[in-house]
Every structure is written in C-alpha cells, then in structure tokens.
mmCIF file with all atom_site columns, C-alpha atoms in Angstrom:
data_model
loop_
_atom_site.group_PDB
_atom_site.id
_atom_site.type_symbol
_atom_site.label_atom_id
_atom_site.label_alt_id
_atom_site.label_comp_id
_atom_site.label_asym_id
_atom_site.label_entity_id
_atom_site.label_seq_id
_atom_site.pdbx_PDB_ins_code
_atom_site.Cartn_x
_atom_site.Cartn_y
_atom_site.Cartn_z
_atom_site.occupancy
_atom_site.B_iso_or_equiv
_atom_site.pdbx_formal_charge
_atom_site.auth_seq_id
_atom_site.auth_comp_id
_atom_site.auth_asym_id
_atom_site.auth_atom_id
_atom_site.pdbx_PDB_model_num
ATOM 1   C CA . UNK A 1 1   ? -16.449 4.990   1.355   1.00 0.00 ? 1   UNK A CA 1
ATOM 2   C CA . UNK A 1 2   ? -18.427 5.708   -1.782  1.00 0.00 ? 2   UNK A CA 1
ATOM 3   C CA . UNK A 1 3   ? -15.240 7.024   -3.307  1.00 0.00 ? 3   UNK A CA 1
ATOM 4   C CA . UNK A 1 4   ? -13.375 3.433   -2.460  1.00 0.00 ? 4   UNK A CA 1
ATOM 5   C CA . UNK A 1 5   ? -16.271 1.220   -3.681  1.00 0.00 ? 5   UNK A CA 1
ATOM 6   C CA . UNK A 1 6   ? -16.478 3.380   -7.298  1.00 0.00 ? 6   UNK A CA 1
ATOM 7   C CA . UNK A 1 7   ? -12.619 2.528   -7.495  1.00 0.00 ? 7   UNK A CA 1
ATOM 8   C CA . UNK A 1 8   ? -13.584 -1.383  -6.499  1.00 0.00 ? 8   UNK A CA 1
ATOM 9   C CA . UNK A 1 9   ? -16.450 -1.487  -8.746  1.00 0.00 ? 9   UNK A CA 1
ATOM 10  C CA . UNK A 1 10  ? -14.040 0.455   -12.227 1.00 0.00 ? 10  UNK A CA 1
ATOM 11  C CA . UNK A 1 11  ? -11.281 -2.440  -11.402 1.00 0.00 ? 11  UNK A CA 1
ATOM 12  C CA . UNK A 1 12  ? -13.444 -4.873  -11.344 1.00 0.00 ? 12  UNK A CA 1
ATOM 13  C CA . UNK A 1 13  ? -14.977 -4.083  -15.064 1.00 0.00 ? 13  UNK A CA 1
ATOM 14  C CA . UNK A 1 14  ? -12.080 -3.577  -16.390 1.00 0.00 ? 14  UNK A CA 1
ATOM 15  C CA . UNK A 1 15  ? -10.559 -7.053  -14.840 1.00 0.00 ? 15  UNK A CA 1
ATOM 16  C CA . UNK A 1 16  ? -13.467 -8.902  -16.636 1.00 0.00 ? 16  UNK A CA 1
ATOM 17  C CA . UNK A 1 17  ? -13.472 -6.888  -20.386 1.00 0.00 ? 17  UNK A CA 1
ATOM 18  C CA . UNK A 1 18  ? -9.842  -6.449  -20.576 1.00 0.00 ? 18  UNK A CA 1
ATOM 19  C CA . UNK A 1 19  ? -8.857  -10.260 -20.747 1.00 0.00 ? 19  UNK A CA 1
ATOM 20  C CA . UNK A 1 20  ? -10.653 -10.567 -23.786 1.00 0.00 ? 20  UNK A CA 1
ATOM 21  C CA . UNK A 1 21  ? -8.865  -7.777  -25.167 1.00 0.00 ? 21  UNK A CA 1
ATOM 22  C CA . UNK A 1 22  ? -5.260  -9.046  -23.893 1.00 0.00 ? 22  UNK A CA 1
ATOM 23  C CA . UNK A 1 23  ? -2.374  -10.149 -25.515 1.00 0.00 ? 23  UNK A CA 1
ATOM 24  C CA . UNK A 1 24  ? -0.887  -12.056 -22.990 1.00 0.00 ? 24  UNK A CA 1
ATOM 25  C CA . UNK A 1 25  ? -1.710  -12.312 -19.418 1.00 0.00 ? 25  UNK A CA 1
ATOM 26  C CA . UNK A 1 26  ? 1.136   -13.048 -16.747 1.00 0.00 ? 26  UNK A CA 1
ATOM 27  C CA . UNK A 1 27  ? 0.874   -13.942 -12.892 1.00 0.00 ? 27  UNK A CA 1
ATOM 28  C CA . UNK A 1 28  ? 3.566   -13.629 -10.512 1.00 0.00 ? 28  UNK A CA 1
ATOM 29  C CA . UNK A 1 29  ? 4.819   -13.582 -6.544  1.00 0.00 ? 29  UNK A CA 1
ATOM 30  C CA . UNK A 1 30  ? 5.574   -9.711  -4.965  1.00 0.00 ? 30  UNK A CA 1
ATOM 31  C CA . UNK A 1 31  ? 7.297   -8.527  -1.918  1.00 0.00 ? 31  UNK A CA 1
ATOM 32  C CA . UNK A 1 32  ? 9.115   -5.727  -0.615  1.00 0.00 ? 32  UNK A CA 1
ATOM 33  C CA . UNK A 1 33  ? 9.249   -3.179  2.016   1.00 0.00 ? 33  UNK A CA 1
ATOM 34  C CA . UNK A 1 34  ? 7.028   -0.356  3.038   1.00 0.00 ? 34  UNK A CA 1
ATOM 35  C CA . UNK A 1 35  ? 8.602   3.328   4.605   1.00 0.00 ? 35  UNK A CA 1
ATOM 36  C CA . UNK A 1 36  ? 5.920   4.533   5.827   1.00 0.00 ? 36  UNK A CA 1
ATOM 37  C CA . UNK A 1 37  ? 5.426   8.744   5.965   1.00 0.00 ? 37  UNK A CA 1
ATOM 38  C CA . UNK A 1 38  ? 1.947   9.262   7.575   1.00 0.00 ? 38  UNK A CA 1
ATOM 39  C CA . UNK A 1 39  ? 0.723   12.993  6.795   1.00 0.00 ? 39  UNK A CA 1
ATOM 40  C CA . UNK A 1 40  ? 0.524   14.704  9.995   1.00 0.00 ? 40  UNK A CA 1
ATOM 41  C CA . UNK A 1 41  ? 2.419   14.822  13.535  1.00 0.00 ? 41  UNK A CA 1
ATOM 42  C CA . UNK A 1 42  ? 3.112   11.222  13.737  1.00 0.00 ? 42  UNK A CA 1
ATOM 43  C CA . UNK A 1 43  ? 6.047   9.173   12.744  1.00 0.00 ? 43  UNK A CA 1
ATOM 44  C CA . UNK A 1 44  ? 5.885   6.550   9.732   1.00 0.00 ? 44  UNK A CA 1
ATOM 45  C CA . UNK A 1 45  ? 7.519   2.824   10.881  1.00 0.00 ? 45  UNK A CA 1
ATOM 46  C CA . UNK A 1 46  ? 8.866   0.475   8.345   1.00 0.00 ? 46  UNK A CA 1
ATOM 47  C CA . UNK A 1 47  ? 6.938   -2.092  7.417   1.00 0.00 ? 47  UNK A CA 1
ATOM 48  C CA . UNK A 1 48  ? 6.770   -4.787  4.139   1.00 0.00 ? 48  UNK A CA 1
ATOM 49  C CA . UNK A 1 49  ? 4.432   -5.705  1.176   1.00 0.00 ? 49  UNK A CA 1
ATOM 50  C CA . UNK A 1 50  ? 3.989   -9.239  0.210   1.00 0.00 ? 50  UNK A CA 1
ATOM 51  C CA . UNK A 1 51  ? 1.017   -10.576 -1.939  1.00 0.00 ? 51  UNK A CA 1
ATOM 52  C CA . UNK A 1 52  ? 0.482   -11.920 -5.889  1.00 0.00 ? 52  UNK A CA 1
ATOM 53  C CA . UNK A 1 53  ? 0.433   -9.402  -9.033  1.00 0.00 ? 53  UNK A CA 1
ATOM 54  C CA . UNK A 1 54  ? -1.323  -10.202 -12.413 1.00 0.00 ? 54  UNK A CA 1
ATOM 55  C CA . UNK A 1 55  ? -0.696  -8.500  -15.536 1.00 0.00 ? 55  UNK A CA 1
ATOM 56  C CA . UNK A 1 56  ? -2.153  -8.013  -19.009 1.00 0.00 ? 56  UNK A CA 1
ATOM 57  C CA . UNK A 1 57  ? -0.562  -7.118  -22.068 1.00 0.00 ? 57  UNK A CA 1
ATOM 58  C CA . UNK A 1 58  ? -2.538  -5.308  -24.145 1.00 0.00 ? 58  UNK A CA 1
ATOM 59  C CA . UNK A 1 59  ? -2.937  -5.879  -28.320 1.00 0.00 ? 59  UNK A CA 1
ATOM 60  C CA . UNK A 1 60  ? -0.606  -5.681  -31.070 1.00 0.00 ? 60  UNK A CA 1
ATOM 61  C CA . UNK A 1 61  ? -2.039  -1.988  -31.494 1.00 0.00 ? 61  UNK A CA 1
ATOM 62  C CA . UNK A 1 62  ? -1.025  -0.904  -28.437 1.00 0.00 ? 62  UNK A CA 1
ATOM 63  C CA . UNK A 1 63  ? 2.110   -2.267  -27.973 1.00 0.00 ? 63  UNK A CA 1
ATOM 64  C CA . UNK A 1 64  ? 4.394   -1.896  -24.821 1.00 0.00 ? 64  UNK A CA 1
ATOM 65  C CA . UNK A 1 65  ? 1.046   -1.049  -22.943 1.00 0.00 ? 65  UNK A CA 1
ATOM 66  C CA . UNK A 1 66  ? -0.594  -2.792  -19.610 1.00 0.00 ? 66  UNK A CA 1
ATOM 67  C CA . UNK A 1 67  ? -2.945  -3.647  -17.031 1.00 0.00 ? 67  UNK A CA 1
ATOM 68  C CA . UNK A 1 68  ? -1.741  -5.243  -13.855 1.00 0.00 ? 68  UNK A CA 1
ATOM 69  C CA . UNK A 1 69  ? -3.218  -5.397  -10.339 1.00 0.00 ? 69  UNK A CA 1
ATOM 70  C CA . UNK A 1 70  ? -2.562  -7.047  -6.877  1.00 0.00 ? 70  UNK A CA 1
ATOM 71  C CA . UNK A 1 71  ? -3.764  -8.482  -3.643  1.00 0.00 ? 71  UNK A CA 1
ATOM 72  C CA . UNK A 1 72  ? -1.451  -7.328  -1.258  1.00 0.00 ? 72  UNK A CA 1
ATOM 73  C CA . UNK A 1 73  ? -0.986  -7.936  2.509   1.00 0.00 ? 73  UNK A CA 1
ATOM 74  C CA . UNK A 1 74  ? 0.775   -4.444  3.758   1.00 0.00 ? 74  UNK A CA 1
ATOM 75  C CA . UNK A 1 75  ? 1.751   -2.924  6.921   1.00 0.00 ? 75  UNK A CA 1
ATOM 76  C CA . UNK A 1 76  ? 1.561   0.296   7.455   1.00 0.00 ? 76  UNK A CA 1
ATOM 77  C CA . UNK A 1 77  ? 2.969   1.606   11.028  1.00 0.00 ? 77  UNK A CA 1
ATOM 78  C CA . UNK A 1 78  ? 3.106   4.488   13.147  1.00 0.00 ? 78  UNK A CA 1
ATOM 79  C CA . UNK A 1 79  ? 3.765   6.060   16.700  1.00 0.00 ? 79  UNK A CA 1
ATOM 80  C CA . UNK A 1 80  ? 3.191   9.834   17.712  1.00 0.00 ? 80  UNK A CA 1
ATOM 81  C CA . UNK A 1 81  ? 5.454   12.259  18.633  1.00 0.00 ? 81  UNK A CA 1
ATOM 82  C CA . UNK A 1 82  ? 4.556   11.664  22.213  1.00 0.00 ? 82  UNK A CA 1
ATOM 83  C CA . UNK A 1 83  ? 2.408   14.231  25.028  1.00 0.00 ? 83  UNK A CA 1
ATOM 84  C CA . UNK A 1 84  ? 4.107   15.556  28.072  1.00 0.00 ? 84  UNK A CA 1
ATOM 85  C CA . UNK A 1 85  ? 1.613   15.732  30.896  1.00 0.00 ? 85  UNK A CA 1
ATOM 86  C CA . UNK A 1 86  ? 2.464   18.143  33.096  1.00 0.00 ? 86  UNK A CA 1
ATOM 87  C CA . UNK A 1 87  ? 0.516   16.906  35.859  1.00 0.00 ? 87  UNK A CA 1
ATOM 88  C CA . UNK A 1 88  ? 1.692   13.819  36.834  1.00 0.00 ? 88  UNK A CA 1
ATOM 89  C CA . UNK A 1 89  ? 4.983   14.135  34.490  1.00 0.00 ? 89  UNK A CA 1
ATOM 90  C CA . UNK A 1 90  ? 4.455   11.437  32.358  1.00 0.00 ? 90  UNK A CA 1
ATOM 91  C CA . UNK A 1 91  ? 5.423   10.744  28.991  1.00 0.00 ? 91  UNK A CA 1
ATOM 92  C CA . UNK A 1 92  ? 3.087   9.040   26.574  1.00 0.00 ? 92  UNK A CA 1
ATOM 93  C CA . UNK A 1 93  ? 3.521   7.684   23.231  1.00 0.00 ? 93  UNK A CA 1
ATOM 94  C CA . UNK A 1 94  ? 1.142   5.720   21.279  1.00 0.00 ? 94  UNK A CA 1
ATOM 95  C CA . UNK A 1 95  ? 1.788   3.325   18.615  1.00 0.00 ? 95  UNK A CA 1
ATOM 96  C CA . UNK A 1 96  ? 0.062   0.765   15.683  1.00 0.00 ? 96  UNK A CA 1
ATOM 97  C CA . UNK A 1 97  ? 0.459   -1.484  12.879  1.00 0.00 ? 97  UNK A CA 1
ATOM 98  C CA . UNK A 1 98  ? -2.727  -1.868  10.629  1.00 0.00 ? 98  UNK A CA 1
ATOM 99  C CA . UNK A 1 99  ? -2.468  -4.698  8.368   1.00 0.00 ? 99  UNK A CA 1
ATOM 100 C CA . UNK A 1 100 ? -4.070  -4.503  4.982   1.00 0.00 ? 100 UNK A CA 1
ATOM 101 C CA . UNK A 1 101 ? -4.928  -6.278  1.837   1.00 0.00 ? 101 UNK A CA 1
ATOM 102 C CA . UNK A 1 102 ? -4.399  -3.767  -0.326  1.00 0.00 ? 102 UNK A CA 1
ATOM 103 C CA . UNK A 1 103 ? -5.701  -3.896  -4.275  1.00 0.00 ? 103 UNK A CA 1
ATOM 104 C CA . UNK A 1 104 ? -3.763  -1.144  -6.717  1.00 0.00 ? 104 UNK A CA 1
ATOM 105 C CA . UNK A 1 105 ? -4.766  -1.084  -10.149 1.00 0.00 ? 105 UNK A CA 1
ATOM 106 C CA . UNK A 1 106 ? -2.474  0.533   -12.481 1.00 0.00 ? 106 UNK A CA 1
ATOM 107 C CA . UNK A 1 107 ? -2.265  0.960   -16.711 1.00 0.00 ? 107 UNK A CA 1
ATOM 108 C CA . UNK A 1 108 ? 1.798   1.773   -17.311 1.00 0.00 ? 108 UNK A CA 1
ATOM 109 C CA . UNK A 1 109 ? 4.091   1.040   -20.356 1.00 0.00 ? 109 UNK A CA 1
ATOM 110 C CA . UNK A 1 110 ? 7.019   -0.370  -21.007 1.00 0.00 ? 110 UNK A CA 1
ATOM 111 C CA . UNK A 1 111 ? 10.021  0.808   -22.528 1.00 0.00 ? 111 UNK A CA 1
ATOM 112 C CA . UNK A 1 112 ? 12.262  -1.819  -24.666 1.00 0.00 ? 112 UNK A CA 1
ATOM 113 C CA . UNK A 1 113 ? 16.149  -1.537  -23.954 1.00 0.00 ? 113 UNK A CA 1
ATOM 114 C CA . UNK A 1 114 ? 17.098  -5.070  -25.408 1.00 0.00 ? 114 UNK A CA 1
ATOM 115 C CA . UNK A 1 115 ? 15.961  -8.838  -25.350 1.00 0.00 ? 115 UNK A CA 1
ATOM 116 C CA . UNK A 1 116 ? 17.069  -8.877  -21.419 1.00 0.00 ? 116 UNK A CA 1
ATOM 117 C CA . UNK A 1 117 ? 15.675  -5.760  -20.637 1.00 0.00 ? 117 UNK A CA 1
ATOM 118 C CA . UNK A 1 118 ? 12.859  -3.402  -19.723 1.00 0.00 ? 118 UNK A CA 1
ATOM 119 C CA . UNK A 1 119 ? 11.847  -0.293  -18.285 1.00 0.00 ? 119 UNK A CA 1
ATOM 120 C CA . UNK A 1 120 ? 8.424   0.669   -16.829 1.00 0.00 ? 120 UNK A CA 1
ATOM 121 C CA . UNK A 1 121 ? 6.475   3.277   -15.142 1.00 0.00 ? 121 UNK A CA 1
ATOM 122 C CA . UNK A 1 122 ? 3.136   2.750   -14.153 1.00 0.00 ? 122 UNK A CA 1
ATOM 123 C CA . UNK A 1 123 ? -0.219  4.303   -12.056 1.00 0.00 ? 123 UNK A CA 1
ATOM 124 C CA . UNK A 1 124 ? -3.453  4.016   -10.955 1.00 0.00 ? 124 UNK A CA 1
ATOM 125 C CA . UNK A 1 125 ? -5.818  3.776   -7.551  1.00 0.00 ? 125 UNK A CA 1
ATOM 126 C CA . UNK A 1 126 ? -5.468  1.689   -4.889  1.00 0.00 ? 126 UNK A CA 1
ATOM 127 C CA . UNK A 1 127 ? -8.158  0.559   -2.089  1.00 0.00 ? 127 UNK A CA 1
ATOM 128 C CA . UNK A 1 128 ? -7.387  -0.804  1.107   1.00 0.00 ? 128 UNK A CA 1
ATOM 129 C CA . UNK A 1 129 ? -9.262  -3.518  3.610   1.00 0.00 ? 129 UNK A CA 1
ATOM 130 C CA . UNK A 1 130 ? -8.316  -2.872  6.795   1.00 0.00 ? 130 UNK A CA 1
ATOM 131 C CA . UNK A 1 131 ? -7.783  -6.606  8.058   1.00 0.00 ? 131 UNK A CA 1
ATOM 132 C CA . UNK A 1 132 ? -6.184  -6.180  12.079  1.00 0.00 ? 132 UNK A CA 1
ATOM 133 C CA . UNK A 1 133 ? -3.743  -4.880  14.061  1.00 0.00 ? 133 UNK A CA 1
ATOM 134 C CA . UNK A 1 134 ? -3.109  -3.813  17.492  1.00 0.00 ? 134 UNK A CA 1
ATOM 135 C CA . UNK A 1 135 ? -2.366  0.049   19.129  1.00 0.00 ? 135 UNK A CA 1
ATOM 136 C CA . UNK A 1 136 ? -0.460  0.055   22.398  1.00 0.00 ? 136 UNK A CA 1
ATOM 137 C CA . UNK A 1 137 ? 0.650   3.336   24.675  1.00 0.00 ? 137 UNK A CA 1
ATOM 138 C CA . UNK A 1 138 ? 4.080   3.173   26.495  1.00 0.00 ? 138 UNK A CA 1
ATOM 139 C CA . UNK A 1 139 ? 4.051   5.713   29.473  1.00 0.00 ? 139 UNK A CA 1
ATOM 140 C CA . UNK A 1 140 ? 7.273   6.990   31.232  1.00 0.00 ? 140 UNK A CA 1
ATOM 141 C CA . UNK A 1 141 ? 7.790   8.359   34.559  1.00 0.00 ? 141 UNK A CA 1
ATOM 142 C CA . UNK A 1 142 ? 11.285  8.943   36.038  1.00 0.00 ? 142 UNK A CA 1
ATOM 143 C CA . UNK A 1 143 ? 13.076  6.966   34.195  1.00 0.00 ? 143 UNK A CA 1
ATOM 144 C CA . UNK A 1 144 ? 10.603  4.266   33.738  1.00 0.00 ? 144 UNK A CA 1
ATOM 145 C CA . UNK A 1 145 ? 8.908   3.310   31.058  1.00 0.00 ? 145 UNK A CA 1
ATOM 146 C CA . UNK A 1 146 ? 5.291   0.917   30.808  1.00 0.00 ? 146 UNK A CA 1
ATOM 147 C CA . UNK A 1 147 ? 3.560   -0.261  27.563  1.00 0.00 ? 147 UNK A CA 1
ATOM 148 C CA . UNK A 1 148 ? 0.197   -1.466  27.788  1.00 0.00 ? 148 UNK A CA 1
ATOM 149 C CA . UNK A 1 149 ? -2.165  -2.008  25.021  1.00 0.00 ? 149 UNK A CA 1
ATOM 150 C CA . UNK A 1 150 ? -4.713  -0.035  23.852  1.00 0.00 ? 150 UNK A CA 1
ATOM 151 C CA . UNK A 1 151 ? -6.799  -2.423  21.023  1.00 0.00 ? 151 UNK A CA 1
ATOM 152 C CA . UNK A 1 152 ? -5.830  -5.754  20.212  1.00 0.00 ? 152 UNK A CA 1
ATOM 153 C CA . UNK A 1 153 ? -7.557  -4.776  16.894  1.00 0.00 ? 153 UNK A CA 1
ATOM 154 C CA . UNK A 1 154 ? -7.851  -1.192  15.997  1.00 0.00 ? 154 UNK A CA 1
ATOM 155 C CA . UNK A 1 155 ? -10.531 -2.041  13.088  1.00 0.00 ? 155 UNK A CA 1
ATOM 156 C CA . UNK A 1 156 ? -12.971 -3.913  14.938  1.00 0.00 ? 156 UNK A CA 1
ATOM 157 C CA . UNK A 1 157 ? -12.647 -1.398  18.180  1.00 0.00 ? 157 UNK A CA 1
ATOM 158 C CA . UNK A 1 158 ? -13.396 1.353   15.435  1.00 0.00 ? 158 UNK A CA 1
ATOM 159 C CA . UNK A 1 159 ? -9.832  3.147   16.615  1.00 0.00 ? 159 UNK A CA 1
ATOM 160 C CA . UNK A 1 160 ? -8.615  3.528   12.762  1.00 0.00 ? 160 UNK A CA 1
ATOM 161 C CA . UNK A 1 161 ? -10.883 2.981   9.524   1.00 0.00 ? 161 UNK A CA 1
ATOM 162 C CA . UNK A 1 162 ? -11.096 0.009   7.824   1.00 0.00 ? 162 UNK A CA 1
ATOM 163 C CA . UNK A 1 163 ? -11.197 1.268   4.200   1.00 0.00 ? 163 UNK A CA 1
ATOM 164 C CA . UNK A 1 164 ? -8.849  3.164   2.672   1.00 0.00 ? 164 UNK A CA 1
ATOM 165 C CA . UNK A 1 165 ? -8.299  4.364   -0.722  1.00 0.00 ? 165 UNK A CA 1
ATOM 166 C CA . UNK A 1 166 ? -6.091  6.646   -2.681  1.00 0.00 ? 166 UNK A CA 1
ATOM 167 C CA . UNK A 1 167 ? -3.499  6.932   -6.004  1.00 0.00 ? 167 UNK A CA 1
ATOM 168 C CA . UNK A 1 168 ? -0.449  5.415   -6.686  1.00 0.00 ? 168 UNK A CA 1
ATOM 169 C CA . UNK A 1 169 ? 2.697   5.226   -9.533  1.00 0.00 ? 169 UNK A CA 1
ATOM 170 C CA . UNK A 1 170 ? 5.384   2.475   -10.210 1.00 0.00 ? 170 UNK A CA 1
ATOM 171 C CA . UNK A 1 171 ? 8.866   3.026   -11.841 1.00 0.00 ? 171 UNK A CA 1
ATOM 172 C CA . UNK A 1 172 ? 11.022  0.245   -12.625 1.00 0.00 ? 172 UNK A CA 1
ATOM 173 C CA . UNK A 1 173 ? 12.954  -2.180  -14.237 1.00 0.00 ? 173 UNK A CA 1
ATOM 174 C CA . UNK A 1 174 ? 12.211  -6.069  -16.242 1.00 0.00 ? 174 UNK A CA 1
ATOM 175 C CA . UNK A 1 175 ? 15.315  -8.186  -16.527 1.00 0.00 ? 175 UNK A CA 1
ATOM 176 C CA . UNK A 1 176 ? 14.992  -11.491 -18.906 1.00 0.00 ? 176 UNK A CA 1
ATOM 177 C CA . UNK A 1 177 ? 11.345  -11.137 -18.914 1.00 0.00 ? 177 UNK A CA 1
ATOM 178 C CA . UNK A 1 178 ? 10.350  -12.554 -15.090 1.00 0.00 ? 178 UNK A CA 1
ATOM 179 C CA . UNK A 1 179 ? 12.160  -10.143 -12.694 1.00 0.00 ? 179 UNK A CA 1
ATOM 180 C CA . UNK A 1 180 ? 10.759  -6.931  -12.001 1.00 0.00 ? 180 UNK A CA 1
ATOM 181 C CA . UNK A 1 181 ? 12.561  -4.391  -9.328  1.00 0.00 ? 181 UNK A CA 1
ATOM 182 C CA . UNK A 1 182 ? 10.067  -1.513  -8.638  1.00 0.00 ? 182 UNK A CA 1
ATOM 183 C CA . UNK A 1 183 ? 10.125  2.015   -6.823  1.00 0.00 ? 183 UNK A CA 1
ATOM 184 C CA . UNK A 1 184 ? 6.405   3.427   -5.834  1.00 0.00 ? 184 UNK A CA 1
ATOM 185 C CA . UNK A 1 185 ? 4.748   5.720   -4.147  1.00 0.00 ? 185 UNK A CA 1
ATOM 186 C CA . UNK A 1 186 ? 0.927   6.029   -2.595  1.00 0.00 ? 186 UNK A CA 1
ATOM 187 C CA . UNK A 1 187 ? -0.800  8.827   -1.661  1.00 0.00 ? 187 UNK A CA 1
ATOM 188 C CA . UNK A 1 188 ? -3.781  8.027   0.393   1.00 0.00 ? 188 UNK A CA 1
ATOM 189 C CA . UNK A 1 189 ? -6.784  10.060  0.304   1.00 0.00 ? 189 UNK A CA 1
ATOM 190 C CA . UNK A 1 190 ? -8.893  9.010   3.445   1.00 0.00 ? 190 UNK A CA 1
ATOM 191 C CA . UNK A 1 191 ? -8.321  10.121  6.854   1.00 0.00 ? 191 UNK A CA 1
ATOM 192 C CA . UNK A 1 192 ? -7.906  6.932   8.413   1.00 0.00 ? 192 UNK A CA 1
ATOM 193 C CA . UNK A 1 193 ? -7.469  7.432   12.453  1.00 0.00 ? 193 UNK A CA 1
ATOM 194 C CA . UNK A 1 194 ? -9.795  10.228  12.774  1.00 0.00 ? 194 UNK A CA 1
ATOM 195 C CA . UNK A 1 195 ? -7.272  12.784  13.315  1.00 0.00 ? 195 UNK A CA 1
ATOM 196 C CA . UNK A 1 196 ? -6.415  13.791  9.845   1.00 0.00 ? 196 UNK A CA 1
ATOM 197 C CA . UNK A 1 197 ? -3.745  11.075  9.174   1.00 0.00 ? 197 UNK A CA 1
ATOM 198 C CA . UNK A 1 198 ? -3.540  10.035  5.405   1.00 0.00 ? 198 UNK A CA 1
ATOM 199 C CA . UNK A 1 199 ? -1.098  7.188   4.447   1.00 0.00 ? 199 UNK A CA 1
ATOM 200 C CA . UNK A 1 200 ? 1.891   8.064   2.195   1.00 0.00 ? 200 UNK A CA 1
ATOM 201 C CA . UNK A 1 201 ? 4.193   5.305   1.192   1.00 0.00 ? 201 UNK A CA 1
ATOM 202 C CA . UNK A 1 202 ? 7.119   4.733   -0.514  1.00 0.00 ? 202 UNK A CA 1
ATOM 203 C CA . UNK A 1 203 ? 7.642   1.342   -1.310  1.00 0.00 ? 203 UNK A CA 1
ATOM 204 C CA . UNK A 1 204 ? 10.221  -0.748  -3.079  1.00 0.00 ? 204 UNK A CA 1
ATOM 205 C CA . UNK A 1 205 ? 9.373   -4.307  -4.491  1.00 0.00 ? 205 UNK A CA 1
ATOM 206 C CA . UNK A 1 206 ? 10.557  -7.188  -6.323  1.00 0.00 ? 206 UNK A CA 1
ATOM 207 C CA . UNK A 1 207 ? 8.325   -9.613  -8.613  1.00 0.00 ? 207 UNK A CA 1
ATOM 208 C CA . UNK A 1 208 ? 8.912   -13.062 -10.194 1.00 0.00 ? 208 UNK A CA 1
ATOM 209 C CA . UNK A 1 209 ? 6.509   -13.016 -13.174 1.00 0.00 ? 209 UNK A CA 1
ATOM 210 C CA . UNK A 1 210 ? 5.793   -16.869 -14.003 1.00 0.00 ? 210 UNK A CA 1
#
C-alpha cells in the first residue's frame, strides 16, 4: 500500500510541473483487449481496456521525448485449475473478474519514420483501484455441473485487494499523427487474492489522439 501511494503521489507531481515544461499536450480515447496470465496455478481470462490517455510532449531540447498517462477501466479475469474432492467426488472450480481503474504513467520516445509515421516504446508504473466484481464456484458431480456465487463484490467482501500496483512498457506505432496501435505488458507487484497471485498482462490497444 505504501509502495502504491509513493507511485500515486510521484505521478501526481510530475502531472502538475511537467505541463509547464511541455511542448504540446494531446488527449485522446483508448481501448483494447486484456490476456490475462495471472502468476501462479490459476488460469488468466480475456478481458478489455477502455478509458482516456493524455500526453505531453516535452521541449525543443528534448525532442521525440514524452509523458503520457491514463484512467483506465480494465478487467482482469481468472478461474483455478479446479480441486477434486475425494470425498464426496466433486469437482470445484472457482472463478472472478475484478474491474479496475487503472492509472499507468509512462516517459517513452518516439522514433520519426516520415510525416505519416511513428514509432514508440514507452514505460513506467502503474496503480490499480480495485472498483467491483463478482467470484462464483461451479461444482460438478456425475455429470452435473452447479455455479453459485461466492461475492457479488470481491473488494468490498475483502476476497481480493483493492490496490494494486506494479511496472509496465508500451511498443508501438503513430500513423498521421492521431492513431496509435500499441503492444504492452504489466507486471504486477502485489499479491492481490491472498494466495500469491500477481497480475501479468499483455495487452494490445488502439488510441485516437484529438
């Protein structure tokens, strides 16, 4: 927690003293999809990204450099590999979908290839809000199986963590100066269901830059 407000506290700084400094500052619409890869036994579920991204072009002196950051709403699912119980030979299987507004903050650069295009690769934290979602269990027994649910928000019913934090990088590619087609991957550095579960994301993106 004290890691994730540090990284809250260090974006916000620089989103007030970098303006100043900017060359140009840009604001545009994001979405894309999420393929989730938790760390762990369980099984990542695809999920999307959708949200608004500003960015800052940085002085004459430092050409081709930036600032950008978003507020994102992303899903991140799961399910586990499942438990056998030998007992009363039932299957079980769990499964979520946390929703979160996510907030990375990267500095990247851009590479000129012509008037219509440019390539970029970025990086930088992230922190994540953990806003709701629900967990449900689907049991099987001869054939047959049940789903009933377990939290109608995992958050509030303390079944996952509602911060989350962790690093991130962007590669991609700037057509005519408003499209922007990104690969990027997050590493997340908090266990965030209490059972040593840290998010890892691959996600792929596309911007309109107004």
């Amino acid at each position: 927690f004290l890691e994730m407000k540090k990284l809250i506290v260090m974006a916000l700084l620089g989103a007030m003293v970098l303006p100043s400094m900017a060359q140009e500052f840009r604001v545009g619409a994001t979405a894309g999809v999420n393929v989730n890869a938790p760390s762990g036994d369980d099984t990542g579920l695809t999920g999307f990204n959708v949200g608004v991204k500003g960015e800052l072009g940085l002085p004459q002196a430092t050409e081709g450099w930036f600032m950008d950051f978003s507020a994102l709403l992303s899903s991140h699912g799961w399910k586990s590999t499942g438990y056998y119980d030998n007992i009363t030979g039932t299957s079980l299987q769990w499964e979520a979908t946390p929703y979160y507004l996510s907030i990375p903050v990267h500095v990247g650069y851009k590479f000129r290839c012509s008037d219509k295009l440019k390539l970029f690769v970025s990086a930088g934290p992230y922190a994540g809000i953990g806003l709701f979602g629900k967990k449900t269990l689907t049991s099987t027994l001869a054939g047959k199986s049940t789903t009933s649910t377990v939290s109608n928000n995992i958050f509030a019913d303390n079944v996952h963590e509602r911060f989350d934090w962790g690093l991130g990088c962007r590669l991609g590619a700037e057509l005519y100066g408003h499209w922007q087609l990104s690969v990027g991957y997050d590493w997340g550095m908090k266990d965030t269901n209490k059972k040593n579960m840290r998010y890892r994301t691959l996600s792929i993106s596309s911007v309109y830059v107004f």
